[in-house]
């Protein structure tokens, strides 16, 4: 087995091909309403991503109940604030429908504003489960020992989902857009398990219509092994689905991320080699 076959990557990982027989879906024509394409995604959400393969623990359930109704036990309130456009939160179309106990205030005076949510939480749980908060609480900074912690440039819906993971080991995302924002925040909060779940979810729900935009977005994430794995998965998928990707999107990626185009070209060559091998079998 060599790299020339297209199955072996430069980092030593081996690419396997699995053939699965799936139920046929209706093929939509160009004349169909675009809203029909949204139905498949709507059926897939909300998605629940859980830590570990087993069932949820009773302790996790108890902690989630405590997050939902902290009562007098809370000793810290986090205020997350994110800039919004047009008076709409960064969570997009699902942001307004989500119900939670956090208080939300929005500034809608112009085309831009700020969405702010408050989350009553518990220092001990955050310190035990999240390295970011543990480090902050022990830092001795001005707000490290106060009852109010302000987190600017933090999407409230993404933080709500990640707090649920910190408390109970599960993530609930209402769309791929929210999953993307959760991934960016999970990297910032030093939550590798949550980031791993979100990366796997995003790679499992790719589509030719959005993969070029996904590549541009992923290139802007914090550099590291996680970003490299995500980019590799996106590039490989784009190479396999080349025929279904609009030429205009490829041109936009080439203008914005020329380095990614080089990776995409290499992946296309590898995909072509694999195709020749499969046809010869």
Tab-separated table of C-alpha atoms in Angstrom:
chain	number	residue	atom	x	y	z
A	1	UNK	CA	0.000	0.000	0.000
A	2	UNK	CA	1.441	3.372	-1.035
A	3	UNK	CA	0.311	7.004	-1.239
A	4	UNK	CA	0.068	6.650	-5.022
A	5	UNK	CA	-2.970	4.390	-4.662
A	6	UNK	CA	-4.986	7.239	-3.178
A	7	UNK	CA	-5.968	5.236	-0.105
A	8	UNK	CA	-2.992	6.121	2.102
A	9	UNK	CA	-2.587	9.699	3.287
A	10	UNK	CA	0.724	11.423	3.962
A	11	UNK	CA	0.089	11.288	7.713
A	12	UNK	CA	-0.168	7.484	7.596
A	13	UNK	CA	-3.956	7.240	7.984
A	14	UNK	CA	-5.755	4.727	5.785
A	15	UNK	CA	-8.916	5.635	3.880
A	16	UNK	CA	-11.497	2.842	3.727
A	17	UNK	CA	-14.491	2.590	1.439
A	18	UNK	CA	-17.800	1.342	2.836
A	19	UNK	CA	-20.796	0.634	0.632
A	20	UNK	CA	-24.126	1.066	2.424
A	21	UNK	CA	-27.566	0.480	0.966
A	22	UNK	CA	-29.787	3.342	2.099
A	23	UNK	CA	-33.503	3.965	1.522
A	24	UNK	CA	-34.034	6.006	-1.609
A	25	UNK	CA	-34.998	9.638	-1.177
A	26	UNK	CA	-37.135	11.610	-3.567
A	27	UNK	CA	-35.051	13.441	-6.157
A	28	UNK	CA	-36.078	17.063	-6.448
A	29	UNK	CA	-36.065	18.800	-9.800
A	30	UNK	CA	-34.933	22.346	-10.507
A	31	UNK	CA	-38.587	23.406	-10.564
A	32	UNK	CA	-39.235	22.304	-6.989
A	33	UNK	CA	-39.553	24.839	-4.197
A	34	UNK	CA	-36.244	25.292	-2.349
A	35	UNK	CA	-38.139	24.944	0.923
A	36	UNK	CA	-38.509	21.236	0.197
A	37	UNK	CA	-34.760	20.835	0.552
A	38	UNK	CA	-34.998	22.244	4.053
A	39	UNK	CA	-37.355	19.465	5.166
A	40	UNK	CA	-34.604	16.852	5.497
A	41	UNK	CA	-32.543	19.147	7.737
A	42	UNK	CA	-35.591	20.076	9.793
A	43	UNK	CA	-36.325	16.382	10.364
A	44	UNK	CA	-32.743	15.871	11.603
A	45	UNK	CA	-32.965	18.613	14.233
A	46	UNK	CA	-32.862	19.148	17.084
A	47	UNK	CA	-29.927	16.760	17.356
A	48	UNK	CA	-28.705	15.428	20.708
A	49	UNK	CA	-24.968	14.681	20.915
A	50	UNK	CA	-23.928	12.760	24.029
A	51	UNK	CA	-20.582	12.216	25.689
A	52	UNK	CA	-19.719	8.491	25.634
A	53	UNK	CA	-21.691	5.679	24.030
A	54	UNK	CA	-23.716	4.602	27.050
A	55	UNK	CA	-26.835	6.082	28.530
A	56	UNK	CA	-26.840	9.270	30.538
A	57	UNK	CA	-25.880	8.969	34.179
A	58	UNK	CA	-28.230	9.896	36.995
A	59	UNK	CA	-25.657	12.431	38.229
A	60	UNK	CA	-25.694	14.116	34.841
A	61	UNK	CA	-29.485	14.258	34.921
A	62	UNK	CA	-29.379	15.777	38.400
A	63	UNK	CA	-26.886	18.408	37.272
A	64	UNK	CA	-29.047	19.259	34.259
A	65	UNK	CA	-32.010	19.743	36.581
A	66	UNK	CA	-29.832	22.042	38.664
A	67	UNK	CA	-28.898	24.024	35.553
A	68	UNK	CA	-32.539	24.341	34.528
A	69	UNK	CA	-33.671	25.450	37.994
A	70	UNK	CA	-30.662	26.564	40.092
A	71	UNK	CA	-32.712	28.387	42.718
A	72	UNK	CA	-30.688	29.701	45.674
A	73	UNK	CA	-27.801	27.286	44.988
A	74	UNK	CA	-26.295	29.440	42.245
A	75	UNK	CA	-23.209	31.453	43.185
A	76	UNK	CA	-22.336	32.964	39.793
A	77	UNK	CA	-24.210	34.607	36.919
A	78	UNK	CA	-22.613	34.633	33.464
A	79	UNK	CA	-23.675	37.340	31.031
A	80	UNK	CA	-22.962	36.407	27.420
A	81	UNK	CA	-23.143	39.169	24.825
A	82	UNK	CA	-22.865	38.847	21.057
A	83	UNK	CA	-23.166	41.383	18.265
A	84	UNK	CA	-26.156	40.808	16.001
A	85	UNK	CA	-27.248	42.130	12.628
A	86	UNK	CA	-30.708	43.448	11.934
A	87	UNK	CA	-31.832	42.782	15.482
A	88	UNK	CA	-31.541	39.016	14.991
A	89	UNK	CA	-29.384	36.855	17.255
A	90	UNK	CA	-26.428	34.930	15.911
A	91	UNK	CA	-28.404	31.696	16.228
A	92	UNK	CA	-30.263	32.534	13.027
A	93	UNK	CA	-33.755	31.292	12.410
A	94	UNK	CA	-33.811	28.965	15.405
A	95	UNK	CA	-32.561	31.547	17.897
A	96	UNK	CA	-35.947	33.140	18.539
A	97	UNK	CA	-37.797	29.871	19.102
A	98	UNK	CA	-35.534	28.386	21.757
A	99	UNK	CA	-36.969	28.500	25.267
A	100	UNK	CA	-34.629	28.697	28.233
A	101	UNK	CA	-34.535	30.278	31.647
A	102	UNK	CA	-31.838	32.803	30.755
A	103	UNK	CA	-33.031	36.400	30.581
A	104	UNK	CA	-32.471	37.924	27.125
A	105	UNK	CA	-32.233	41.571	26.130
A	106	UNK	CA	-31.648	42.822	22.571
A	107	UNK	CA	-30.799	46.202	21.140
A	108	UNK	CA	-32.712	46.637	17.885
A	109	UNK	CA	-32.350	50.361	17.289
A	110	UNK	CA	-30.459	49.996	13.980
A	111	UNK	CA	-29.031	47.449	11.621
A	112	UNK	CA	-26.723	46.152	14.319
A	113	UNK	CA	-27.153	45.599	18.038
A	114	UNK	CA	-26.290	43.235	20.847
A	115	UNK	CA	-27.972	40.140	22.213
A	116	UNK	CA	-27.313	39.494	25.882
A	117	UNK	CA	-28.325	36.498	28.031
A	118	UNK	CA	-27.786	35.757	31.724
A	119	UNK	CA	-27.047	32.245	32.996
A	120	UNK	CA	-27.202	31.404	36.728
A	121	UNK	CA	-24.545	28.712	37.257
A	122	UNK	CA	-22.354	27.033	39.896
A	123	UNK	CA	-18.634	27.692	40.239
A	124	UNK	CA	-17.798	24.218	41.538
A	125	UNK	CA	-19.358	22.461	38.543
A	126	UNK	CA	-17.758	24.808	36.020
A	127	UNK	CA	-14.332	24.500	37.650
A	128	UNK	CA	-14.552	20.695	37.738
A	129	UNK	CA	-15.745	20.261	34.164
A	130	UNK	CA	-14.313	23.174	32.180
A	131	UNK	CA	-10.576	24.066	32.176
A	132	UNK	CA	-11.300	27.573	30.900
A	133	UNK	CA	-13.393	28.466	33.945
A	134	UNK	CA	-11.098	26.584	36.343
A	135	UNK	CA	-8.142	28.638	35.114
A	136	UNK	CA	-10.087	31.880	35.266
A	137	UNK	CA	-11.343	31.311	38.811
A	138	UNK	CA	-7.789	30.584	40.006
A	139	UNK	CA	-6.210	33.484	38.125
A	140	UNK	CA	-6.853	36.200	40.688
A	141	UNK	CA	-8.106	38.581	37.988
A	142	UNK	CA	-10.573	41.296	38.902
A	143	UNK	CA	-13.712	39.304	38.045
A	144	UNK	CA	-12.369	35.866	39.011
A	145	UNK	CA	-14.055	35.945	42.411
A	146	UNK	CA	-17.163	38.041	41.739
A	147	UNK	CA	-20.761	36.892	41.431
A	148	UNK	CA	-21.036	38.373	37.926
A	149	UNK	CA	-18.924	37.250	34.976
A	150	UNK	CA	-19.262	39.087	31.660
A	151	UNK	CA	-18.334	37.220	28.478
A	152	UNK	CA	-18.322	39.572	25.470
A	153	UNK	CA	-18.254	38.233	21.910
A	154	UNK	CA	-19.959	35.066	23.129
A	155	UNK	CA	-23.005	33.669	21.333
A	156	UNK	CA	-25.683	33.117	24.029
A	157	UNK	CA	-27.259	30.117	22.293
A	158	UNK	CA	-23.879	28.445	21.837
A	159	UNK	CA	-23.027	29.028	25.490
A	160	UNK	CA	-26.408	27.648	26.580
A	161	UNK	CA	-25.732	24.442	24.618
A	162	UNK	CA	-22.196	24.079	25.996
A	163	UNK	CA	-23.305	24.701	29.581
A	164	UNK	CA	-25.675	21.791	29.095
A	165	UNK	CA	-22.684	19.692	28.039
A	166	UNK	CA	-20.626	20.849	31.030
A	167	UNK	CA	-23.416	19.946	33.426
A	168	UNK	CA	-24.828	16.796	31.854
A	169	UNK	CA	-22.500	15.557	29.110
A	170	UNK	CA	-24.900	16.173	26.233
A	171	UNK	CA	-25.310	18.777	23.510
A	172	UNK	CA	-28.537	19.829	21.852
A	173	UNK	CA	-28.158	21.736	18.591
A	174	UNK	CA	-31.044	23.043	16.516
A	175	UNK	CA	-29.136	23.364	13.213
A	176	UNK	CA	-25.734	22.996	11.582
A	177	UNK	CA	-25.326	26.765	11.952
A	178	UNK	CA	-25.671	26.496	15.720
A	179	UNK	CA	-23.348	23.480	15.775
A	180	UNK	CA	-20.711	25.583	13.966
A	181	UNK	CA	-20.961	28.362	16.537
A	182	UNK	CA	-20.821	25.821	19.363
A	183	UNK	CA	-17.639	24.331	17.903
A	184	UNK	CA	-15.896	27.714	17.787
A	185	UNK	CA	-16.884	28.394	21.406
A	186	UNK	CA	-15.957	24.870	22.568
A	187	UNK	CA	-12.403	25.445	21.308
A	188	UNK	CA	-12.292	28.745	23.158
A	189	UNK	CA	-13.559	27.169	26.408
A	190	UNK	CA	-11.058	24.279	26.143
A	191	UNK	CA	-13.727	21.575	25.834
A	192	UNK	CA	-12.107	18.990	23.510
A	193	UNK	CA	-14.779	16.313	24.022
A	194	UNK	CA	-17.568	18.700	23.082
A	195	UNK	CA	-15.526	19.936	20.123
A	196	UNK	CA	-15.001	16.341	18.981
A	197	UNK	CA	-18.735	15.594	19.107
A	198	UNK	CA	-19.502	18.748	17.145
A	199	UNK	CA	-16.846	18.091	14.495
A	200	UNK	CA	-18.166	14.559	13.982
A	201	UNK	CA	-21.713	15.903	13.685
A	202	UNK	CA	-20.733	18.571	11.160
A	203	UNK	CA	-18.816	16.076	9.019
A	204	UNK	CA	-21.752	13.643	9.136
A	205	UNK	CA	-24.234	16.256	7.895
A	206	UNK	CA	-22.334	17.729	4.944
A	207	UNK	CA	-23.963	18.621	1.651
A	208	UNK	CA	-22.485	19.676	-1.730
A	209	UNK	CA	-24.469	22.925	-1.549
A	210	UNK	CA	-22.691	24.174	1.584
A	211	UNK	CA	-19.308	22.419	1.731
A	212	UNK	CA	-17.426	25.326	0.103
A	213	UNK	CA	-18.827	27.744	2.697
A	214	UNK	CA	-17.954	25.210	5.403
A	215	UNK	CA	-14.352	25.148	4.171
A	216	UNK	CA	-14.051	28.941	4.289
A	217	UNK	CA	-15.517	29.003	7.805
A	218	UNK	CA	-13.307	26.160	9.090
A	219	UNK	CA	-10.178	27.898	7.808
A	220	UNK	CA	-10.895	30.717	10.252
A	221	UNK	CA	-11.038	28.489	13.333
A	222	UNK	CA	-8.230	28.310	15.863
A	223	UNK	CA	-5.341	26.266	14.493
A	224	UNK	CA	-4.726	22.860	15.994
A	225	UNK	CA	-5.318	19.158	15.515
A	226	UNK	CA	-9.084	19.594	15.652
A	227	UNK	CA	-9.124	22.190	12.903
A	228	UNK	CA	-6.796	20.050	10.776
A	229	UNK	CA	-9.097	17.022	11.137
A	230	UNK	CA	-12.139	19.087	10.225
A	231	UNK	CA	-10.451	20.614	7.185
A	232	UNK	CA	-9.258	17.192	6.011
A	233	UNK	CA	-12.783	15.780	6.251
A	234	UNK	CA	-14.261	18.771	4.420
A	235	UNK	CA	-11.638	18.678	1.672
A	236	UNK	CA	-12.072	14.925	1.123
A	237	UNK	CA	-15.856	15.311	0.930
A	238	UNK	CA	-15.593	18.222	-1.514
A	239	UNK	CA	-13.255	16.201	-3.723
A	240	UNK	CA	-15.672	13.256	-3.784
A	241	UNK	CA	-18.673	15.508	-4.532
A	242	UNK	CA	-16.937	17.716	-7.099
A	243	UNK	CA	-19.525	17.093	-9.814
A	244	UNK	CA	-22.347	18.416	-7.598
A	245	UNK	CA	-20.596	21.590	-6.434
A	246	UNK	CA	-21.377	24.848	-8.225
A	247	UNK	CA	-18.438	26.267	-10.175
A	248	UNK	CA	-19.126	29.724	-8.718
A	249	UNK	CA	-18.577	28.390	-5.191
A	250	UNK	CA	-15.244	26.868	-6.201
A	251	UNK	CA	-14.147	30.206	-7.679
A	252	UNK	CA	-15.133	32.008	-4.469
A	253	UNK	CA	-13.085	29.557	-2.397
A	254	UNK	CA	-10.085	30.002	-4.709
A	255	UNK	CA	-10.239	33.779	-4.237
A	256	UNK	CA	-10.672	33.616	-0.454
A	257	UNK	CA	-8.502	30.604	0.453
A	258	UNK	CA	-5.911	29.762	-2.230
A	259	UNK	CA	-4.063	27.421	0.148
A	260	UNK	CA	-7.228	25.354	0.576
A	261	UNK	CA	-7.592	25.101	-3.210
A	262	UNK	CA	-4.169	23.447	-3.334
A	263	UNK	CA	-5.332	20.878	-0.755
A	264	UNK	CA	-8.562	20.391	-2.671
A	265	UNK	CA	-6.666	19.755	-5.906
A	266	UNK	CA	-4.513	17.120	-4.186
A	267	UNK	CA	-7.609	15.486	-2.703
A	268	UNK	CA	-9.264	15.410	-6.138
A	269	UNK	CA	-6.226	13.627	-7.579
A	270	UNK	CA	-6.345	11.072	-4.751
A	271	UNK	CA	-10.099	10.594	-5.268
A	272	UNK	CA	-9.558	9.982	-8.985
A	273	UNK	CA	-6.919	7.332	-8.192
A	274	UNK	CA	-9.270	5.598	-5.774
A	275	UNK	CA	-12.017	5.619	-8.386
A	276	UNK	CA	-9.738	3.917	-10.913
A	277	UNK	CA	-8.799	1.258	-8.351
A	278	UNK	CA	-12.464	0.620	-7.475
A	279	UNK	CA	-13.445	0.301	-11.126
A	280	UNK	CA	-10.607	-2.162	-11.695
A	281	UNK	CA	-11.822	-4.395	-8.834
